[in-house]
XYZ file of C-alpha atoms in Angstrom:
480
model
C 61.224 -50.367 -87.012
C 62.208 -51.744 -90.349
C 61.403 -55.672 -91.556
C 64.660 -56.757 -90.497
C 64.644 -55.336 -87.311
C 61.277 -57.128 -86.918
C 62.508 -60.136 -87.998
C 65.224 -60.010 -85.748
C 63.488 -59.500 -82.448
C 60.497 -62.616 -83.833
C 63.913 -64.977 -84.249
C 65.140 -64.333 -80.463
C 61.639 -64.544 -79.204
C 61.611 -68.223 -80.839
C 65.053 -69.016 -79.433
C 63.897 -68.223 -75.783
C 60.669 -69.944 -76.103
C 62.272 -73.138 -77.214
C 64.865 -72.802 -74.423
C 62.430 -72.338 -71.747
C 60.495 -75.391 -73.347
C 63.614 -77.445 -72.721
C 64.921 -76.565 -69.817
C 61.078 -76.978 -68.400
C 61.338 -80.890 -69.692
C 64.227 -81.096 -68.324
C 63.626 -79.989 -65.336
C 60.475 -82.228 -64.709
C 62.362 -85.155 -66.210
C 65.060 -84.301 -63.610
C 62.497 -84.336 -61.003
C 61.079 -88.035 -61.715
C 64.543 -89.655 -61.903
C 65.781 -87.775 -58.977
C 66.465 -90.365 -55.807
C 63.196 -90.262 -53.541
C 65.459 -89.162 -50.404
C 66.227 -86.107 -52.000
C 62.639 -84.984 -51.924
C 63.089 -84.516 -47.907
C 65.747 -82.014 -47.832
C 64.443 -78.977 -47.482
C 65.389 -78.112 -51.079
C 62.938 -80.011 -52.759
C 60.190 -79.503 -50.250
C 57.898 -77.631 -52.136
C 58.373 -80.438 -55.159
C 56.888 -83.431 -53.917
C 56.883 -86.372 -56.574
C 53.934 -86.838 -58.432
C 51.178 -88.679 -56.667
C 51.001 -91.761 -58.910
C 49.313 -95.260 -58.198
C 52.629 -97.104 -57.367
C 53.842 -94.035 -54.512
C 50.103 -94.183 -53.070
C 50.539 -98.131 -52.468
C 53.812 -97.820 -51.097
C 52.263 -94.962 -48.793
C 50.058 -97.876 -47.951
C 52.595 -100.577 -47.252
C 54.458 -97.632 -44.925
C 51.440 -97.456 -43.147
C 50.759 -101.143 -42.676
C 54.173 -101.893 -41.718
C 53.880 -99.263 -38.827
C 50.831 -100.098 -37.042
C 50.662 -99.634 -33.879
C 51.655 -102.717 -31.361
C 51.816 -103.342 -28.185
C 55.499 -102.989 -28.093
C 54.766 -98.766 -28.883
C 53.021 -98.649 -25.099
C 54.880 -97.777 -22.379
C 52.893 -97.525 -18.688
C 53.869 -95.807 -16.149
C 52.133 -97.347 -12.763
C 51.640 -95.451 -9.837
C 51.383 -97.029 -6.474
C 52.950 -97.513 -3.179
C 55.140 -99.972 -1.252
C 52.330 -100.757 1.683
C 49.396 -100.887 -1.023
C 51.384 -103.308 -3.412
C 51.515 -106.394 -0.721
C 47.927 -106.804 -1.816
C 47.104 -105.084 -4.890
C 50.284 -106.934 -6.837
C 47.593 -109.737 -8.325
C 45.464 -106.748 -9.748
C 48.089 -106.023 -12.219
C 49.694 -109.322 -12.197
C 46.516 -110.466 -13.891
C 47.205 -108.320 -16.800
C 50.882 -107.339 -17.172
C 52.907 -109.778 -19.855
C 56.566 -110.556 -18.653
C 58.920 -109.520 -21.686
C 55.793 -108.134 -23.628
C 54.474 -105.005 -21.947
C 56.685 -101.904 -21.160
C 56.969 -99.838 -18.339
C 57.733 -99.638 -14.839
C 55.345 -99.313 -10.938
C 56.789 -96.464 -9.377
C 56.648 -97.213 -5.607
C 57.218 -94.523 -2.777
C 59.699 -96.536 -0.996
C 61.644 -99.658 -1.510
C 59.668 -102.978 -1.398
C 60.508 -105.124 1.684
C 59.131 -108.005 3.318
C 57.195 -110.407 1.012
C 57.962 -108.478 -1.817
C 61.604 -109.293 -1.926
C 62.363 -110.862 -3.822
C 61.058 -109.130 -6.411
C 58.461 -111.170 -8.655
C 58.912 -111.368 -12.202
C 55.416 -111.859 -12.994
C 55.362 -107.938 -11.873
C 56.349 -104.813 -13.737
C 60.044 -103.766 -12.705
C 60.234 -101.197 -9.779
C 61.157 -98.151 -9.697
C 61.334 -95.475 -6.549
C 59.751 -92.171 -7.024
C 62.300 -89.092 -7.189
C 63.078 -87.575 -3.965
C 59.393 -85.541 -2.799
C 60.374 -83.304 -0.179
C 63.307 -82.087 -2.580
C 60.502 -81.174 -5.446
C 57.874 -79.953 -2.813
C 60.865 -77.789 -1.426
C 61.909 -76.709 -5.124
C 57.833 -75.613 -6.393
C 56.229 -75.232 -3.028
C 53.849 -77.679 -3.913
C 50.520 -77.742 -1.188
C 50.346 -81.745 -1.806
C 53.074 -83.660 -1.808
C 50.920 -87.057 -2.997
C 49.547 -84.752 -6.017
C 53.182 -83.622 -6.661
C 54.416 -86.864 -7.244
C 51.421 -88.652 -8.917
C 52.166 -85.756 -11.990
C 55.740 -85.513 -11.871
C 55.452 -89.342 -12.406
C 54.666 -88.561 -16.078
C 58.106 -86.956 -16.270
C 59.780 -89.853 -15.019
C 57.928 -92.277 -17.423
C 59.287 -90.354 -20.206
C 62.809 -90.327 -18.809
C 62.589 -93.934 -18.513
C 60.840 -94.492 -22.121
C 62.440 -96.804 -24.378
C 63.040 -96.060 -27.951
C 60.133 -96.279 -30.802
C 57.641 -95.504 -27.469
C 54.502 -94.343 -29.597
C 52.180 -93.780 -26.564
C 52.822 -92.964 -22.748
C 49.839 -94.630 -20.439
C 49.575 -93.452 -16.484
C 47.511 -95.729 -13.800
C 47.195 -96.837 -10.876
C 48.221 -100.094 -8.952
C 44.515 -101.053 -8.464
C 43.514 -101.227 -12.268
C 43.218 -103.696 -14.443
C 43.890 -102.786 -18.096
C 42.977 -104.662 -21.397
C 46.242 -103.710 -23.349
C 44.860 -105.599 -26.814
C 41.605 -103.323 -26.979
C 43.546 -100.028 -26.205
C 46.415 -101.033 -28.488
C 43.264 -101.608 -31.328
C 41.688 -97.995 -30.067
C 45.038 -96.193 -30.003
C 45.793 -97.502 -33.409
C 43.234 -95.694 -34.986
C 44.711 -92.123 -34.431
C 47.788 -90.669 -35.533
C 50.797 -90.962 -32.385
C 52.827 -88.310 -34.186
C 50.208 -85.700 -33.149
C 49.276 -84.495 -29.513
C 46.091 -86.710 -27.911
C 45.214 -86.590 -24.630
C 42.814 -89.433 -24.390
C 41.173 -90.812 -21.221
C 37.585 -91.529 -19.401
C 34.741 -89.380 -16.909
C 34.128 -90.483 -13.453
C 30.335 -92.441 -13.275
C 29.634 -90.101 -10.571
C 28.325 -86.673 -12.193
C 28.960 -84.770 -9.034
C 33.020 -85.977 -9.488
C 32.964 -84.407 -12.778
C 30.906 -81.484 -11.728
C 33.531 -80.661 -8.544
C 37.249 -81.322 -10.503
C 36.215 -80.354 -14.050
C 34.501 -82.080 -17.011
C 37.623 -81.488 -19.132
C 39.491 -83.682 -17.155
C 40.617 -87.585 -17.840
C 40.631 -89.683 -14.350
C 43.610 -90.799 -14.236
C 43.709 -94.423 -12.044
C 41.598 -95.892 -14.982
C 44.341 -94.279 -17.419
C 45.668 -91.422 -19.151
C 46.792 -92.054 -22.300
C 49.494 -89.452 -24.214
C 50.880 -89.469 -27.509
C 54.938 -89.400 -26.791
C 55.385 -86.552 -28.650
C 52.815 -84.670 -25.883
C 54.442 -86.511 -22.910
C 57.619 -84.752 -24.202
C 56.678 -81.958 -23.941
C 54.522 -82.002 -20.714
C 57.626 -83.235 -19.361
C 59.746 -80.571 -20.337
C 57.326 -78.069 -18.691
C 55.988 -80.038 -15.398
C 58.859 -78.201 -13.118
C 57.557 -74.841 -14.359
C 53.891 -76.032 -14.104
C 54.255 -77.575 -11.136
C 55.197 -74.395 -9.725
C 52.059 -72.530 -11.836
C 49.303 -74.793 -9.896
C 51.274 -75.502 -6.621
C 47.834 -74.926 -4.957
C 46.128 -77.683 -6.912
C 45.022 -80.893 -4.197
C 43.833 -82.829 -7.519
C 46.735 -84.699 -9.845
C 43.881 -85.212 -12.659
C 42.835 -81.858 -12.477
C 47.078 -80.413 -12.617
C 47.794 -82.764 -15.552
C 44.890 -81.705 -17.172
C 45.596 -77.925 -16.718
C 49.270 -78.745 -17.813
C 47.975 -80.174 -20.746
C 45.162 -77.417 -21.555
C 48.674 -74.873 -21.246
C 50.041 -76.225 -24.209
C 47.070 -75.856 -26.072
C 45.681 -79.452 -26.032
C 42.435 -81.155 -24.591
C 40.717 -84.230 -23.393
C 39.643 -86.487 -25.575
C 36.893 -88.882 -23.666
C 37.198 -92.794 -24.748
C 34.109 -94.814 -23.422
C 35.457 -97.963 -21.957
C 38.108 -96.333 -19.405
C 36.146 -96.614 -16.198
C 37.061 -94.774 -13.215
C 34.344 -97.015 -11.095
C 33.539 -93.763 -9.076
C 30.699 -96.541 -7.715
C 30.452 -98.781 -4.338
C 29.075 -102.221 -3.498
C 27.901 -105.043 -6.689
C 29.110 -103.602 -9.911
C 27.282 -106.849 -11.362
C 24.543 -104.245 -12.891
C 27.198 -101.757 -14.249
C 29.460 -104.270 -15.678
C 26.504 -106.283 -17.379
C 25.224 -103.423 -19.222
C 28.516 -102.143 -20.643
C 28.073 -99.558 -23.211
C 28.764 -100.679 -27.430
C 32.871 -99.702 -26.965
C 35.656 -101.564 -26.435
C 36.774 -102.389 -22.511
C 40.075 -101.028 -21.941
C 40.076 -100.376 -17.969
C 38.437 -100.752 -14.670
C 39.986 -98.870 -11.569
C 39.371 -98.665 -7.900
C 39.107 -102.737 -7.861
C 39.766 -102.485 -4.255
C 36.437 -100.169 -3.661
C 34.033 -102.446 -4.695
C 32.936 -105.879 -3.812
C 33.954 -108.976 -5.789
C 32.602 -109.204 -9.421
C 32.060 -112.874 -8.687
C 30.358 -114.781 -6.467
C 32.563 -116.864 -4.244
C 35.718 -115.433 -5.658
C 37.692 -112.402 -4.287
C 38.851 -109.402 -5.464
C 42.054 -111.384 -6.464
C 40.571 -113.992 -8.066
C 37.806 -112.313 -9.686
C 40.696 -110.008 -11.648
C 42.344 -113.407 -12.881
C 38.998 -114.718 -13.809
C 38.005 -112.182 -15.922
C 41.548 -111.837 -17.366
C 41.275 -115.770 -18.453
C 38.510 -114.960 -20.890
C 40.142 -111.762 -21.952
C 43.384 -113.725 -23.414
C 40.231 -115.468 -25.417
C 38.668 -112.278 -26.979
C 39.107 -108.741 -25.708
C 36.875 -107.184 -28.238
C 33.937 -108.772 -26.782
C 35.006 -108.206 -23.151
C 31.688 -107.399 -21.143
C 30.148 -106.137 -24.965
C 25.984 -106.942 -24.610
C 24.015 -109.059 -26.570
C 20.339 -109.536 -26.312
C 18.146 -111.710 -28.145
C 15.386 -113.319 -27.638
C 13.207 -116.864 -27.557
C 9.965 -115.880 -28.325
C 7.906 -119.273 -28.239
C 8.675 -118.979 -24.170
C 8.386 -115.352 -23.708
C 12.025 -114.939 -22.781
C 14.914 -111.916 -23.256
C 18.582 -113.440 -22.885
C 20.937 -110.315 -21.895
C 24.876 -111.694 -22.341
C 28.059 -109.613 -20.798
C 30.748 -111.631 -22.958
C 32.719 -112.878 -20.689
C 30.996 -112.137 -17.493
C 27.665 -112.802 -17.249
C 24.602 -113.707 -18.410
C 20.670 -112.609 -17.644
C 16.991 -114.871 -18.490
C 14.233 -112.478 -18.247
C 10.952 -113.969 -18.068
C 9.197 -111.200 -20.736
C 10.080 -109.997 -23.906
C 11.817 -107.042 -22.250
C 12.492 -103.568 -24.826
C 16.241 -103.167 -25.873
C 16.364 -100.062 -24.989
C 15.621 -100.858 -21.088
C 18.094 -103.669 -20.768
C 20.816 -101.604 -21.905
C 20.439 -99.574 -18.862
C 22.721 -100.930 -16.003
C 20.245 -102.162 -12.962
C 21.320 -99.744 -9.889
C 22.807 -103.324 -7.991
C 25.586 -100.229 -6.862
C 25.828 -97.326 -4.838
C 26.993 -93.972 -5.395
C 30.365 -92.605 -4.585
C 29.418 -89.986 -1.677
C 26.107 -89.643 -0.044
C 24.092 -87.311 -2.077
C 20.702 -87.459 -0.953
C 19.125 -85.757 -4.397
C 19.915 -87.264 -7.699
C 21.336 -86.654 -10.655
C 24.140 -89.187 -9.294
C 25.079 -90.957 -12.623
C 26.665 -90.213 -15.858
C 24.759 -93.003 -17.616
C 21.053 -93.970 -17.188
C 20.216 -96.149 -14.973
C 16.614 -98.950 -14.186
C 16.069 -99.691 -10.579
C 16.697 -103.089 -8.914
C 12.964 -104.712 -8.852
C 11.920 -108.132 -7.092
C 9.170 -108.288 -9.389
C 9.702 -111.616 -11.278
C 8.563 -110.308 -14.862
C 11.136 -107.479 -14.402
C 13.884 -109.118 -12.640
C 16.270 -111.383 -14.418
C 17.843 -115.065 -13.616
C 22.155 -114.097 -13.248
C 24.300 -116.068 -14.108
C 28.382 -115.441 -13.774
C 31.251 -117.129 -16.389
C 32.159 -120.366 -15.188
C 34.881 -121.187 -17.999
C 36.147 -120.509 -21.242
C 37.451 -122.453 -23.821
C 38.190 -122.704 -28.056
C 36.323 -125.196 -29.964
C 38.026 -127.288 -32.951
C 35.077 -125.457 -34.786
C 36.794 -122.245 -34.407
C 34.523 -120.619 -31.824
C 34.788 -119.411 -28.470
C 32.857 -121.231 -25.616
C 31.675 -119.615 -22.405
C 29.863 -121.336 -19.754
C 27.579 -119.161 -17.517
C 26.195 -120.814 -14.540
C 23.241 -119.638 -12.158
C 24.572 -117.959 -8.955
C 21.645 -117.929 -6.399
C 18.401 -119.007 -7.158
C 15.724 -116.115 -7.936
C 12.819 -117.236 -5.707
C 10.768 -114.916 -6.468
C 8.242 -116.988 -8.316
C 7.494 -117.220 -11.940
C 6.287 -114.013 -14.150
C 2.254 -115.022 -14.434
C 1.609 -113.284 -17.539
C -0.010 -115.306 -20.112
C 1.978 -117.233 -22.342
C 5.171 -117.032 -20.067
C 7.278 -120.144 -18.878
C 9.536 -120.275 -15.735
C 13.184 -120.237 -15.894
C 14.320 -121.413 -12.803
C 15.555 -124.669 -13.874
C 17.626 -123.559 -16.240
C 20.873 -123.341 -14.825
C 23.697 -123.385 -17.386
C 23.873 -120.850 -20.304
C 26.396 -121.799 -23.608
C 27.472 -118.940 -25.470
C 29.476 -119.758 -28.724
C 30.840 -116.683 -30.700
C 33.657 -116.409 -33.217
C 37.428 -116.977 -32.740
C 37.705 -113.809 -34.871
C 37.805 -109.890 -33.373
C 35.068 -107.720 -33.860
C 36.826 -104.124 -33.417
C 34.422 -101.928 -36.599
C 30.941 -101.973 -34.420
C 28.311 -100.447 -36.242
C 25.748 -102.661 -34.375
C 25.466 -105.313 -31.510
C 25.856 -108.708 -32.930
C 22.697 -111.147 -33.459
C 22.355 -114.109 -31.772
C 20.045 -117.444 -31.948
C 18.613 -119.467 -29.094
C 18.863 -123.129 -28.631
C 16.775 -124.586 -25.682
C 14.651 -127.771 -25.275
C 11.922 -127.768 -23.092
C 12.942 -128.929 -19.922
C 16.540 -128.817 -20.155
C 18.777 -126.958 -18.041
C 21.059 -125.686 -20.237
C 20.753 -123.368 -23.364
C 22.856 -122.594 -25.672
C 23.410 -118.681 -27.693
C 24.956 -118.824 -31.250
C 26.096 -115.542 -31.934
C 26.184 -114.387 -35.671
C 26.136 -110.829 -37.323
C 23.064 -109.082 -38.166
C 21.347 -109.283 -41.316
C 21.061 -106.082 -42.900
C 17.454 -105.264 -42.647
C 16.810 -107.643 -38.966
C 15.026 -105.779 -36.678
C 15.622 -106.778 -33.310
C 13.333 -105.766 -31.030
């Protein structure tokens, strides 16, 4: 190649290189100045905008604006016209007219004292024609079919903006603010199936350890609920031989490719009798539901079940985040241990009791079925005892109020005299004369829990009142 030809080639290469650089710079400027809505089009999905600090701030702002609220939840409550006559107070204790969204689905139209329909109840709907659905699916159990098909009926009724579908029974009490706070931690645009296990270990074994027990609440992200509704009739035909609504729901969801995410705080209450021991040692998690209110004794002394529900939910109006949360502290000068289940009960032990023991519920309750051999429960328990050094003095919630100093003041009064004598260990003091326990807690939510709260006890010798003031624990504070 001659010198002239070489010179020409070099000149052409330089021109091409310069043109390429100019086009590259122009393209970058175009992307930076292009309106943000263009990035959402399919042409530019592979060219996201720069992840600048301003863009990051914008994303954070959008997340804050779109935080999950109570308006994003829709409830589908399954009930019967016959049971609703006495179960209505359970639902009305927590339902907020014109705030909570959803319906109660009855088997037949309401009659008698249910009319006119109470404005304090969820609006009602009549379930779809069950005999017709049985004929279409050949299902062996109309009751199971109605409960599972109810998910589709709720989705059909769902309002715009719904993020979560919550199914439950008409004998359950829900703590909606806590549900909102839990669900706000998850991306509602993804598939989620939340629920709780049974407390009875054999119930989980007989049905499935992978299913949510639905009476206490099944929570589905709306995209999952829509997909499940779309496949509902096909699924009911596939599993027409199932005689469990919860197992059918789990299996239909598993066929979509989603498994249960179990949550503490959702309580099926597959227990019987006196529930006080269970409720007085709640796990360190937000309380979301209590099912089978018909099947246990009233949870407060001298109240019926309906009154008990309203009494518990009245405390929840002040602070749901601490409902039933157990706080344990000591009055060492008297050798006393205090245990408070906020909004429900308080105990005094005439002995310094290990926290690891007090956290286990006292077996005041009975198992669901008559199984003569353990294990019975999905949690540790301790036996009921008449030993005065191990049996607590028991107090139950009397009242709740907010103080001028922005504290929540709850009062717990003695249910009945213990009448088993005093603990005779050296240095111990009897607590029989203490008839009231006053608890002062902050009026602020406490959702992020890495450990329990601490407290200080104020009690003058001989006084029938004891005061407990909640506070955050110190970093290196040992609670034993």
